[in-house]
PDB file of C-alpha atoms in Angstrom:
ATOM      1  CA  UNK A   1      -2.323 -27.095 -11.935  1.00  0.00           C
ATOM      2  CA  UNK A   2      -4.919 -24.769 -10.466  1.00  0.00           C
ATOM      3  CA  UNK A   3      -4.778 -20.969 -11.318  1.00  0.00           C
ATOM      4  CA  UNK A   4      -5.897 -17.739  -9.449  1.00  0.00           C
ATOM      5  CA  UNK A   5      -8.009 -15.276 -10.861  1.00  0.00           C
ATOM      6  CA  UNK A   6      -8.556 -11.937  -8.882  1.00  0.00           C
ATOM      7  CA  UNK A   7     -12.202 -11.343  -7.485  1.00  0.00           C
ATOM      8  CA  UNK A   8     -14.168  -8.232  -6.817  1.00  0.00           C
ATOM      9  CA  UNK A   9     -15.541  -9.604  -3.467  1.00  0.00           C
ATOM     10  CA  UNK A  10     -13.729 -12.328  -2.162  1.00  0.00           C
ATOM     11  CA  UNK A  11     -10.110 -13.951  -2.854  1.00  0.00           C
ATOM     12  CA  UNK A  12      -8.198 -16.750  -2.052  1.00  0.00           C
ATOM     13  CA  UNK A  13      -9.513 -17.647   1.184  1.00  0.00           C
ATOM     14  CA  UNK A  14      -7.894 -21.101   1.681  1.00  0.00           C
ATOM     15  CA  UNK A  15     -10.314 -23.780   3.917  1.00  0.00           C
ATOM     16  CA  UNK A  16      -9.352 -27.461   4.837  1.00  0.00           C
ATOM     17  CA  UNK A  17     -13.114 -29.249   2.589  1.00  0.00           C
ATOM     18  CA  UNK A  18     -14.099 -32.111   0.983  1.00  0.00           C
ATOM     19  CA  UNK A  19     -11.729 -34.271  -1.009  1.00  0.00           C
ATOM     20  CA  UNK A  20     -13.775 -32.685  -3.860  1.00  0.00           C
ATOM     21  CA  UNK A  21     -12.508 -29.287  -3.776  1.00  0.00           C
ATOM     22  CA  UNK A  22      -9.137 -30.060  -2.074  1.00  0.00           C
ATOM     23  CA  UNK A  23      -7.062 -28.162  -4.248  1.00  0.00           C
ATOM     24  CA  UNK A  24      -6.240 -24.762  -4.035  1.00  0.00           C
ATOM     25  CA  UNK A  25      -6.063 -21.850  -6.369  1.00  0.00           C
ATOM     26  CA  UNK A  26      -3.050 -20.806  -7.742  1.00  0.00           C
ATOM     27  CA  UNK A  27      -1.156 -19.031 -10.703  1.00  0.00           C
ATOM     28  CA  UNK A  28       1.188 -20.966 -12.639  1.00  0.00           C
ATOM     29  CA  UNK A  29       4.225 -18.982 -11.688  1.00  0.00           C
ATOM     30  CA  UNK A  30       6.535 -20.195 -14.325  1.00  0.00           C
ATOM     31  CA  UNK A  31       4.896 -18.120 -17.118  1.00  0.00           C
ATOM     32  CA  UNK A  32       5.087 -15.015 -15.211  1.00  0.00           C
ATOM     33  CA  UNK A  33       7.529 -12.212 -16.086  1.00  0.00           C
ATOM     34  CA  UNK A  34      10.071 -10.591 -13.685  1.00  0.00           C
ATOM     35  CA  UNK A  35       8.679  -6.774 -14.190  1.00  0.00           C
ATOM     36  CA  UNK A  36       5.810  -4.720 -15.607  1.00  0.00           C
ATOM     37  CA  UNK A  37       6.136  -2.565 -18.823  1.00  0.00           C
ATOM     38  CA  UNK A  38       4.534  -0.123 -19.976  1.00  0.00           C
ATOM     39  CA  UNK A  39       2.103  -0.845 -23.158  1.00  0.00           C
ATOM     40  CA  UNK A  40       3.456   0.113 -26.475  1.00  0.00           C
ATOM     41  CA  UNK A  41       0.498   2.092 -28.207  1.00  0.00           C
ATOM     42  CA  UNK A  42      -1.304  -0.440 -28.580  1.00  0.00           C
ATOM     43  CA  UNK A  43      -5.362   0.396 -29.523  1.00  0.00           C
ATOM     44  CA  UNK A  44      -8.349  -2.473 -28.541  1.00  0.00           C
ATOM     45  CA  UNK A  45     -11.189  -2.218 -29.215  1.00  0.00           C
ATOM     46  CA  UNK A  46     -14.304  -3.953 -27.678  1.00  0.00           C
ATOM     47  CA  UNK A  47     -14.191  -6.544 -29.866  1.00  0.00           C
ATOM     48  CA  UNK A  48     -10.895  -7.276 -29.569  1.00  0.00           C
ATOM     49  CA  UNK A  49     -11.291  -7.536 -25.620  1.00  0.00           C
ATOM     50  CA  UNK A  50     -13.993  -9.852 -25.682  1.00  0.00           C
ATOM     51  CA  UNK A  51     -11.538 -11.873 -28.078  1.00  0.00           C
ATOM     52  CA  UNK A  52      -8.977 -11.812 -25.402  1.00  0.00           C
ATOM     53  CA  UNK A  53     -11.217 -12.596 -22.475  1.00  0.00           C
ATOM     54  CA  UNK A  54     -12.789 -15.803 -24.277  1.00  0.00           C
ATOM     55  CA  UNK A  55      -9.088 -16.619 -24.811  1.00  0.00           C
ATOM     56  CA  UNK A  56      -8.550 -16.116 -21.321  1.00  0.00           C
ATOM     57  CA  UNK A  57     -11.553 -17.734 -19.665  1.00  0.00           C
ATOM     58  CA  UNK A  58     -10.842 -21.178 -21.701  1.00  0.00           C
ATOM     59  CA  UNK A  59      -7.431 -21.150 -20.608  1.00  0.00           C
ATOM     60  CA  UNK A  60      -8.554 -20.992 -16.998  1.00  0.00           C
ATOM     61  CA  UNK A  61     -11.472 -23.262 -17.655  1.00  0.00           C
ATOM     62  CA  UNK A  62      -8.574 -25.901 -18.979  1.00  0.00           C
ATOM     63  CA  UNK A  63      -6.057 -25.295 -16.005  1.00  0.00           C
ATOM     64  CA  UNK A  64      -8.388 -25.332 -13.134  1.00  0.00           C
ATOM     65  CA  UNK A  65     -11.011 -28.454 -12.417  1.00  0.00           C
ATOM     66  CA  UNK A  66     -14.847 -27.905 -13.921  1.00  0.00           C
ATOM     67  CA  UNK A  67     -17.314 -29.143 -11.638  1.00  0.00           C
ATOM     68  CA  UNK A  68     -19.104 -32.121 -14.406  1.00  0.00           C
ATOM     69  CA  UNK A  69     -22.985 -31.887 -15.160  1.00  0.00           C
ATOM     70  CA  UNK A  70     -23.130 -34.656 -12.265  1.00  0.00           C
ATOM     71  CA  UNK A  71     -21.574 -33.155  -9.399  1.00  0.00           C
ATOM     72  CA  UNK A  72     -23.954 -31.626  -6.584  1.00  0.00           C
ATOM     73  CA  UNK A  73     -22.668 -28.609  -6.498  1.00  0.00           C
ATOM     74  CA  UNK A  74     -22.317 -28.129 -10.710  1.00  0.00           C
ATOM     75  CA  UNK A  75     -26.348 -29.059  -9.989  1.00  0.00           C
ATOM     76  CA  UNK A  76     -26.892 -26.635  -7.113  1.00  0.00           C
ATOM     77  CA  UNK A  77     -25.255 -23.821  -9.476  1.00  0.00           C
ATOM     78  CA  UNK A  78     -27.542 -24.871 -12.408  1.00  0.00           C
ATOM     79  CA  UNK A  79     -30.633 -24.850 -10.379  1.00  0.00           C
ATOM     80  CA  UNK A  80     -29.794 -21.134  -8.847  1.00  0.00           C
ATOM     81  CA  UNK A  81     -28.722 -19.743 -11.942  1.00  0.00           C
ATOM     82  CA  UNK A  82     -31.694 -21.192 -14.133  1.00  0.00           C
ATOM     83  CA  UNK A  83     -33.313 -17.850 -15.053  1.00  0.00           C
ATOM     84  CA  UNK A  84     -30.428 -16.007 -15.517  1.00  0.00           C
ATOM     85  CA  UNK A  85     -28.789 -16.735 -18.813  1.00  0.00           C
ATOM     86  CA  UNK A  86     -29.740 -14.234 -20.641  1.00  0.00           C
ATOM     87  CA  UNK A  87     -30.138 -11.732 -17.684  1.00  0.00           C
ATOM     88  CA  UNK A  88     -30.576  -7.658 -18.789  1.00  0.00           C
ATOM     89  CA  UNK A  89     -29.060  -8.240 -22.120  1.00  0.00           C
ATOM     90  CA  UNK A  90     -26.237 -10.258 -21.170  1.00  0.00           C
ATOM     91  CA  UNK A  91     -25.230 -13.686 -22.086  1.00  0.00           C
ATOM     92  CA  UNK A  92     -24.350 -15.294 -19.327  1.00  0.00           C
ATOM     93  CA  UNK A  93     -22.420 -18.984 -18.509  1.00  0.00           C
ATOM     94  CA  UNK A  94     -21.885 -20.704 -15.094  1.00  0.00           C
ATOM     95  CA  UNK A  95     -19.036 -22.854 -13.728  1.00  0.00           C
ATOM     96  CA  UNK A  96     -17.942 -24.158 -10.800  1.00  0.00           C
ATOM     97  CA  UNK A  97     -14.378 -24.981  -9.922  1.00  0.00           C
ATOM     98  CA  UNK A  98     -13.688 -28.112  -7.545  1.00  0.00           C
ATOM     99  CA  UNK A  99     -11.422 -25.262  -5.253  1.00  0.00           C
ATOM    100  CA  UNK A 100     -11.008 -25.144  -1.959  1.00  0.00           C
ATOM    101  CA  UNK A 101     -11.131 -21.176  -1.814  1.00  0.00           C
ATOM    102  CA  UNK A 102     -13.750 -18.979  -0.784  1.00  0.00           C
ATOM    103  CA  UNK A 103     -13.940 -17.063  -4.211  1.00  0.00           C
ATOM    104  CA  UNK A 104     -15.848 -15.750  -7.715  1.00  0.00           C
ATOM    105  CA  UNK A 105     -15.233 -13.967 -10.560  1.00  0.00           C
ATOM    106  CA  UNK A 106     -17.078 -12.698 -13.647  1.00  0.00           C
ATOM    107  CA  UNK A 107     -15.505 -11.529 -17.503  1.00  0.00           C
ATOM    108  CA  UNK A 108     -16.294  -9.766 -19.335  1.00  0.00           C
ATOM    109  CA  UNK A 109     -17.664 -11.947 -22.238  1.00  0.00           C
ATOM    110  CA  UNK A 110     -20.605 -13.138 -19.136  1.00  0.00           C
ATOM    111  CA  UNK A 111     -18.154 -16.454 -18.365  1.00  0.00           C
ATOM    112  CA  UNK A 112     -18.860 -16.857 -14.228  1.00  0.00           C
ATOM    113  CA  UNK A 113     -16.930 -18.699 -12.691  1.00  0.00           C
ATOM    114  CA  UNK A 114     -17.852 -19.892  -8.404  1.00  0.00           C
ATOM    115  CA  UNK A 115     -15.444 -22.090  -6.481  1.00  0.00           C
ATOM    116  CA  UNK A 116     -16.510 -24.947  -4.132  1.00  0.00           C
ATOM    117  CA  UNK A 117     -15.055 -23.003  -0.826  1.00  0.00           C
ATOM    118  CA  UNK A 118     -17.627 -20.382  -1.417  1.00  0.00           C
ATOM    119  CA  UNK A 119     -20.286 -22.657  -2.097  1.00  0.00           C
ATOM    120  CA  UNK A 120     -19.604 -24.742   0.579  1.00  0.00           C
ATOM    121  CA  UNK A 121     -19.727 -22.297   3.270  1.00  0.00           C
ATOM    122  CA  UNK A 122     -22.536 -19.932   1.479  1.00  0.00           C
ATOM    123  CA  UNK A 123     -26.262 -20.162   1.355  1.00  0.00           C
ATOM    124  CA  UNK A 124     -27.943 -20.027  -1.685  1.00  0.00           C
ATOM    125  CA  UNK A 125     -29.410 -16.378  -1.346  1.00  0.00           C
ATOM    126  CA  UNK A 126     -25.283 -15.193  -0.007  1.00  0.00           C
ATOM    127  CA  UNK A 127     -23.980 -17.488  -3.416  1.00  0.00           C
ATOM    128  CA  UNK A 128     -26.619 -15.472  -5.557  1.00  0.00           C
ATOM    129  CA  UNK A 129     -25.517 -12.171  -3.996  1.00  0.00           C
ATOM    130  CA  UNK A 130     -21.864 -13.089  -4.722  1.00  0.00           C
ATOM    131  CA  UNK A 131     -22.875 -13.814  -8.032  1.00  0.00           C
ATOM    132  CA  UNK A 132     -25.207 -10.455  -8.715  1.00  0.00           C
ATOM    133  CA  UNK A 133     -22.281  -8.841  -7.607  1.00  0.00           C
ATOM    134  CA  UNK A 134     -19.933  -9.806 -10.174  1.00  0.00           C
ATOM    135  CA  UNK A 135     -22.724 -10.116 -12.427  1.00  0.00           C
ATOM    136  CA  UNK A 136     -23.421  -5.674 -11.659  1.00  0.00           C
ATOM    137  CA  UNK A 137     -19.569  -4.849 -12.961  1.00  0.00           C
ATOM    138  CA  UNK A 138     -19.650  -6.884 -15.826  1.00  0.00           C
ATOM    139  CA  UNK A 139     -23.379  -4.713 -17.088  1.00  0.00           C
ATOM    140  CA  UNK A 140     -21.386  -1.792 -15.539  1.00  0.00           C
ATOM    141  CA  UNK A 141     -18.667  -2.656 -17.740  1.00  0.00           C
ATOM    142  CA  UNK A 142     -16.110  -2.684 -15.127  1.00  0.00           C
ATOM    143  CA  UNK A 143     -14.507  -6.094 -15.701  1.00  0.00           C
ATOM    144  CA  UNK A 144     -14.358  -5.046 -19.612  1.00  0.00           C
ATOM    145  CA  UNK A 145     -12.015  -2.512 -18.517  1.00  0.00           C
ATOM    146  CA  UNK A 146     -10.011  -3.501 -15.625  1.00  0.00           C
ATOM    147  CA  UNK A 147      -9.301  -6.817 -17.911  1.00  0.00           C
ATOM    148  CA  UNK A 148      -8.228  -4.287 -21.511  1.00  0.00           C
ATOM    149  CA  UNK A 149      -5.919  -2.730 -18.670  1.00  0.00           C
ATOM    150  CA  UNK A 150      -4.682  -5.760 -17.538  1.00  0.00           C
ATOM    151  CA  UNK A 151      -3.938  -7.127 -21.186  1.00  0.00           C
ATOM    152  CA  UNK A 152      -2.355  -3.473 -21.409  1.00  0.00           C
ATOM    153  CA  UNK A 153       0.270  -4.188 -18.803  1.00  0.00           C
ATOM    154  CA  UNK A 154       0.998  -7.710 -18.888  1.00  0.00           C
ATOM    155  CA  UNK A 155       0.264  -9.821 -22.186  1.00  0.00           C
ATOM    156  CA  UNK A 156       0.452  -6.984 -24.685  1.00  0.00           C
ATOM    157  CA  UNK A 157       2.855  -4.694 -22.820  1.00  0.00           C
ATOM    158  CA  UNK A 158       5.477  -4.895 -25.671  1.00  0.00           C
ATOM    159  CA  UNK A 159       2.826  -4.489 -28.212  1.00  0.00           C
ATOM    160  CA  UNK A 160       2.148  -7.648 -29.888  1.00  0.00           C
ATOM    161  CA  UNK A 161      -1.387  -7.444 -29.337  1.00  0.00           C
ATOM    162  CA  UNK A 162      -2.312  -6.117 -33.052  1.00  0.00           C
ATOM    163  CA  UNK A 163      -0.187  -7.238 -36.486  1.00  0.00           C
ATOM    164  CA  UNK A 164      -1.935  -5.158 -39.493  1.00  0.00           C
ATOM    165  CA  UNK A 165      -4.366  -4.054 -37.372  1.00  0.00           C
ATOM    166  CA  UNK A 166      -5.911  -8.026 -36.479  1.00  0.00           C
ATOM    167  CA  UNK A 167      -5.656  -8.913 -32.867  1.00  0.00           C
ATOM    168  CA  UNK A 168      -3.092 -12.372 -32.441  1.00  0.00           C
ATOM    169  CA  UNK A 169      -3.845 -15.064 -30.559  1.00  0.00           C
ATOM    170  CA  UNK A 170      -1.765 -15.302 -26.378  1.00  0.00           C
ATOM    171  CA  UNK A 171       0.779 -17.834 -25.844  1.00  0.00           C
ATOM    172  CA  UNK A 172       0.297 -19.591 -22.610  1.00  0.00           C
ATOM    173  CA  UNK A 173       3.247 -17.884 -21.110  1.00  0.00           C
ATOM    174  CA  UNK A 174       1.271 -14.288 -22.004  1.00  0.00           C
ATOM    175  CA  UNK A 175      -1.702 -16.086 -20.214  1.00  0.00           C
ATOM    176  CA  UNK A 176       0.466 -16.800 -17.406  1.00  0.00           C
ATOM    177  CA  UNK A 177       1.366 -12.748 -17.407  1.00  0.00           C
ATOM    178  CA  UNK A 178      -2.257 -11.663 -18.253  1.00  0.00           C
ATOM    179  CA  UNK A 179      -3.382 -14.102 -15.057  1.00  0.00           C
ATOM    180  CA  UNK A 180      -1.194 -12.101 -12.786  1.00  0.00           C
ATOM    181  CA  UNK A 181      -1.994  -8.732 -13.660  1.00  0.00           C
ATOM    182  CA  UNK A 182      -5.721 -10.197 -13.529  1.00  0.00           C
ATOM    183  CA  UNK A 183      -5.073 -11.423  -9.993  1.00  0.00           C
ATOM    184  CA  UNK A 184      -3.520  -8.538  -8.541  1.00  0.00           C
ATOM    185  CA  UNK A 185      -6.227  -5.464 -10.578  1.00  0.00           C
ATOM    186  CA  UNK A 186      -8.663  -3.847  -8.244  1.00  0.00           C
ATOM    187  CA  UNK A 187     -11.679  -1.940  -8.796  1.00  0.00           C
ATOM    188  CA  UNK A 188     -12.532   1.427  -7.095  1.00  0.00           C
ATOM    189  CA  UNK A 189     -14.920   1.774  -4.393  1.00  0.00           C
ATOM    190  CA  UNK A 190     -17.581   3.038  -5.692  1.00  0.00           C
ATOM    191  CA  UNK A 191     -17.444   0.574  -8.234  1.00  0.00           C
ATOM    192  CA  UNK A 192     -17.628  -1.856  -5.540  1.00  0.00           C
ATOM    193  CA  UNK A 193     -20.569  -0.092  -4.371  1.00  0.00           C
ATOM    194  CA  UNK A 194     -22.448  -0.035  -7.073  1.00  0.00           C
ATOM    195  CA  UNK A 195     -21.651  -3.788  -7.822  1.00  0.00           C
ATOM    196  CA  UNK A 196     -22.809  -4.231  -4.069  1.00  0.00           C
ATOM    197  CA  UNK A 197     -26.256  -2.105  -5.141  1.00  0.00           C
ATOM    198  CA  UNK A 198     -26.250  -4.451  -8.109  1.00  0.00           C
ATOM    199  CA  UNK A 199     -26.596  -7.845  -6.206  1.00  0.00           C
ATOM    200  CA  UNK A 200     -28.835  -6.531  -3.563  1.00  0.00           C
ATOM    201  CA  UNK A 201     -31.116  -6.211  -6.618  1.00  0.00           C
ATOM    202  CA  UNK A 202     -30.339  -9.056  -8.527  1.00  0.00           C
ATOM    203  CA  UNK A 203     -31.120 -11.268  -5.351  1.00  0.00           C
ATOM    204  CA  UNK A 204     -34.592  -9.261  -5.361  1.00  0.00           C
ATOM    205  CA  UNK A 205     -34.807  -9.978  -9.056  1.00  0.00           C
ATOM    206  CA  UNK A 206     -34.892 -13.776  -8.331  1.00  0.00           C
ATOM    207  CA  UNK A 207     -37.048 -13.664  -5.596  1.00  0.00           C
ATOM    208  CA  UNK A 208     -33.702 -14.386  -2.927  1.00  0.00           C
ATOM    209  CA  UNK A 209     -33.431 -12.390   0.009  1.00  0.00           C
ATOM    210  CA  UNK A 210     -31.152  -9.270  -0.640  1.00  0.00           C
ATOM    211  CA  UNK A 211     -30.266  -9.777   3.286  1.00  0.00           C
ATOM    212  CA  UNK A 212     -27.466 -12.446   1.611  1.00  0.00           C
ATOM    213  CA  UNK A 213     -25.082  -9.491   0.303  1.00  0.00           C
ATOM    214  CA  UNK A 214     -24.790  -8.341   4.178  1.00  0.00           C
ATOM    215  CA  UNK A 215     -24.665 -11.834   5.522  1.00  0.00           C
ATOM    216  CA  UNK A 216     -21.631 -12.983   2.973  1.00  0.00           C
ATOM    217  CA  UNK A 217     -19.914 -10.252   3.662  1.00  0.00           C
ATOM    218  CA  UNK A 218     -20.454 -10.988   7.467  1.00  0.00           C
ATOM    219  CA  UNK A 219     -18.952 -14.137   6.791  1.00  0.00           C
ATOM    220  CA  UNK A 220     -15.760 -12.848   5.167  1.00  0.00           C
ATOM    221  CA  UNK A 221     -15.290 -10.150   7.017  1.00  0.00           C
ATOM    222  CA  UNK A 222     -15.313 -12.622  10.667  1.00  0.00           C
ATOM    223  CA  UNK A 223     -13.163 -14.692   8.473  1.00  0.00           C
ATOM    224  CA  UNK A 224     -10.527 -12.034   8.128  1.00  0.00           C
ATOM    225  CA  UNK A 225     -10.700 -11.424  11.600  1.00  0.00           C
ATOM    226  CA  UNK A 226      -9.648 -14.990  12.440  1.00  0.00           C
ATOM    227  CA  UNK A 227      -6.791 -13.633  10.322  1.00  0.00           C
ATOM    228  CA  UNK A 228      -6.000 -10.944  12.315  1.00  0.00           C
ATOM    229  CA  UNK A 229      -3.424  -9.503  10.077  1.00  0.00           C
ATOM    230  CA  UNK A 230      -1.239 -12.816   9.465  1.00  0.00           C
ATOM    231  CA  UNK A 231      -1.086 -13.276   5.724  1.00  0.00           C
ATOM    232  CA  UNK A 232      -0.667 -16.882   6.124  1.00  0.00           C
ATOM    233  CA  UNK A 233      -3.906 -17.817   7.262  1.00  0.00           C
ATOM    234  CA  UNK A 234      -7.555 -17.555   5.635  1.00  0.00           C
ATOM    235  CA  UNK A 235      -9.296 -14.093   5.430  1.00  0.00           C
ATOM    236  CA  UNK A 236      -5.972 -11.703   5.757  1.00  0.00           C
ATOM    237  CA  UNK A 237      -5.418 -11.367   2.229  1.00  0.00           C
ATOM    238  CA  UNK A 238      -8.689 -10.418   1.852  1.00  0.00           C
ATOM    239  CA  UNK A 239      -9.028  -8.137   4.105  1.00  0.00           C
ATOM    240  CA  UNK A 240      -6.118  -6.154   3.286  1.00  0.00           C
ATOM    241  CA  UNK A 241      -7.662  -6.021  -0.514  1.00  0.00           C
ATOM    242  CA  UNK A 242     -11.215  -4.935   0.825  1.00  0.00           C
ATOM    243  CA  UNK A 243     -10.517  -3.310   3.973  1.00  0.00           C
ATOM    244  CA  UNK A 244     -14.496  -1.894   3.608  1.00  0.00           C
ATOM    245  CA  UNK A 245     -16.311  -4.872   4.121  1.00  0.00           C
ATOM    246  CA  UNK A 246     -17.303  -4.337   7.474  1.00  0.00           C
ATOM    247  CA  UNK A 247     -18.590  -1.061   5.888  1.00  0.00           C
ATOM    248  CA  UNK A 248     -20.101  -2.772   3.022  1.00  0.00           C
ATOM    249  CA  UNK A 249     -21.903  -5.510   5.167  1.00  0.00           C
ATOM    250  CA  UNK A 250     -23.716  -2.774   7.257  1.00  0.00           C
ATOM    251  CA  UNK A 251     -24.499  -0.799   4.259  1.00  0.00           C
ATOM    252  CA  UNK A 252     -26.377  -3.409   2.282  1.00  0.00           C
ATOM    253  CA  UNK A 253     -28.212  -4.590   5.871  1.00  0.00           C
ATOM    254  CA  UNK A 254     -28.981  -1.203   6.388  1.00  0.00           C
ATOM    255  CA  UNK A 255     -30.683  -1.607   2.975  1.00  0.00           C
ATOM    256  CA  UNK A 256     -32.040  -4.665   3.386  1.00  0.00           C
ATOM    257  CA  UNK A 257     -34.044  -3.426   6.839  1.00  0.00           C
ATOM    258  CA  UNK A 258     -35.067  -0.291   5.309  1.00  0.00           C
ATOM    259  CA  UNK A 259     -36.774  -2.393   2.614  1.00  0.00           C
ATOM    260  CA  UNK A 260     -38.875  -4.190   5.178  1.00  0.00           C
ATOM    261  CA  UNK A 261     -36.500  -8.009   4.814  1.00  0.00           C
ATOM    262  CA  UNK A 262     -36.049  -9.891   7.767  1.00  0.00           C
ATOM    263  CA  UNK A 263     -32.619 -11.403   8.574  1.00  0.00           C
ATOM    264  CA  UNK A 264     -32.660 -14.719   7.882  1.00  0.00           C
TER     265      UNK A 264
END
């Protein structure tokens, strides 16, 4: 069983690869409940969050396929991400899942998490942009709060997130809630934007050049053109979730040209 996280930048973006990464994506659909309450009162703090997304993050980590030590592309990851464990205060931890879709996602406990689609189809300085992207709204604290509202409306919506005040451990069918609220949250544009600013940077940072924010999204944004609009094939979904990135891929090139970078 493979589950779907949602993705600031790019989701679900299904590609016939390697026998590697031939799986797909998806949220076990058995766990998830018919309708959305409203939370009950219930107060998190930080802490308790960052309880929930370790929770949450090992439960994905189990259901989906981790790339081993051995594999190239658990090696190419390593190598790119060397320098950037402990990145502006953050403790940060790399994966890569052996999916076929074009996708990433950070938490907000520094877990990051890069399928084999995107890395497949990505150079290293668009994979490191992808990356410094989720990497900006987890220091900007976005994926801290779009996950406490997520926990808010799915796996604690009837309350049972605090007894006596001490946060309780998820079931796996809360997980299975708490994976589709995940899934289908959203962040704002200008959170986007600044998320975008933030990987232009971060791809500085490492010495990468900050042309590979503009070029990835050049590369999803064709690829929801091949879409055009038909929700069964690769790119519409995305699209319809980010209908800026055309926007967002002239923006950062914009940048990038301003800043004296030559396209690559």
């Amino acid at each position: 069983m493979f589950v779907r996280t949602r993705c600031s930048l790019v989701v679900a973006i299904s590609l016939a690869l390697a026998s590697t990464a031939n799986a797909q994506f998806k949220l076990n659909s058995k766990t998830i409940g018919a309708g959305v309450k409203a939370a009950k009162a219930v107060t998190l703090s930080d802490d308790e969050v960052i309880k929930y997304t370790k929770e949450y993050i090992q439960w994905m980590d189990e259901h989906n396929p981790v790339a081993p030590a051995s594999d190239p592309l658990a090696q190419r990851l390593a190598k790119l991400t060397a320098k950037a464990a402990n990145y502006e205060g953050m403790n940060l931890n790399f994966k890569v899942y052996l999916v076929r879709d074009i996708n990433a996602f950070a938490c907000a406990d520094g877990s990051v998490r890069v399928c084999a689609g995107l890395m497949q189809v990505m150079t290293d300085d668009e994979v490191m942009g992808v990356i410094g992207h989720e990497i900006g709204h987890v220091k900007n604290k976005d994926s801290k709060d779009a996950f406490k509202t997520a926990l808010m409306t799915s796996a604690l919506k009837d309350g049972v997130s605090s007894q006596g005040g001490t946060a309780g451990a998820l079931s796996d069918s809360q997980l299975g809630d708490l994976g589709e609220a995940v899934a289908n949250s959203a962040y704002s544009r200008g959170q986007e934007s600044q998320a975008d600013n933030y990987g232009y940077d971060f791809l500085k940072a490492n010495k990468l050049n900050p042309w590979g924010m503009s070029t990835a999204f050049e590369k999803l944004w064709k690829a929801s053109q091949e879409a055009n609009g038909d929700k069964k094939k690769k790119g519409s979904q995305l699209f319809s979730s980010h209908p800026d990135t055309e926007k967002r891929m002239v923006t950062m090139a914009e940048k990038a040209k301003k800043d004296g970078y030559s396209k690559p």
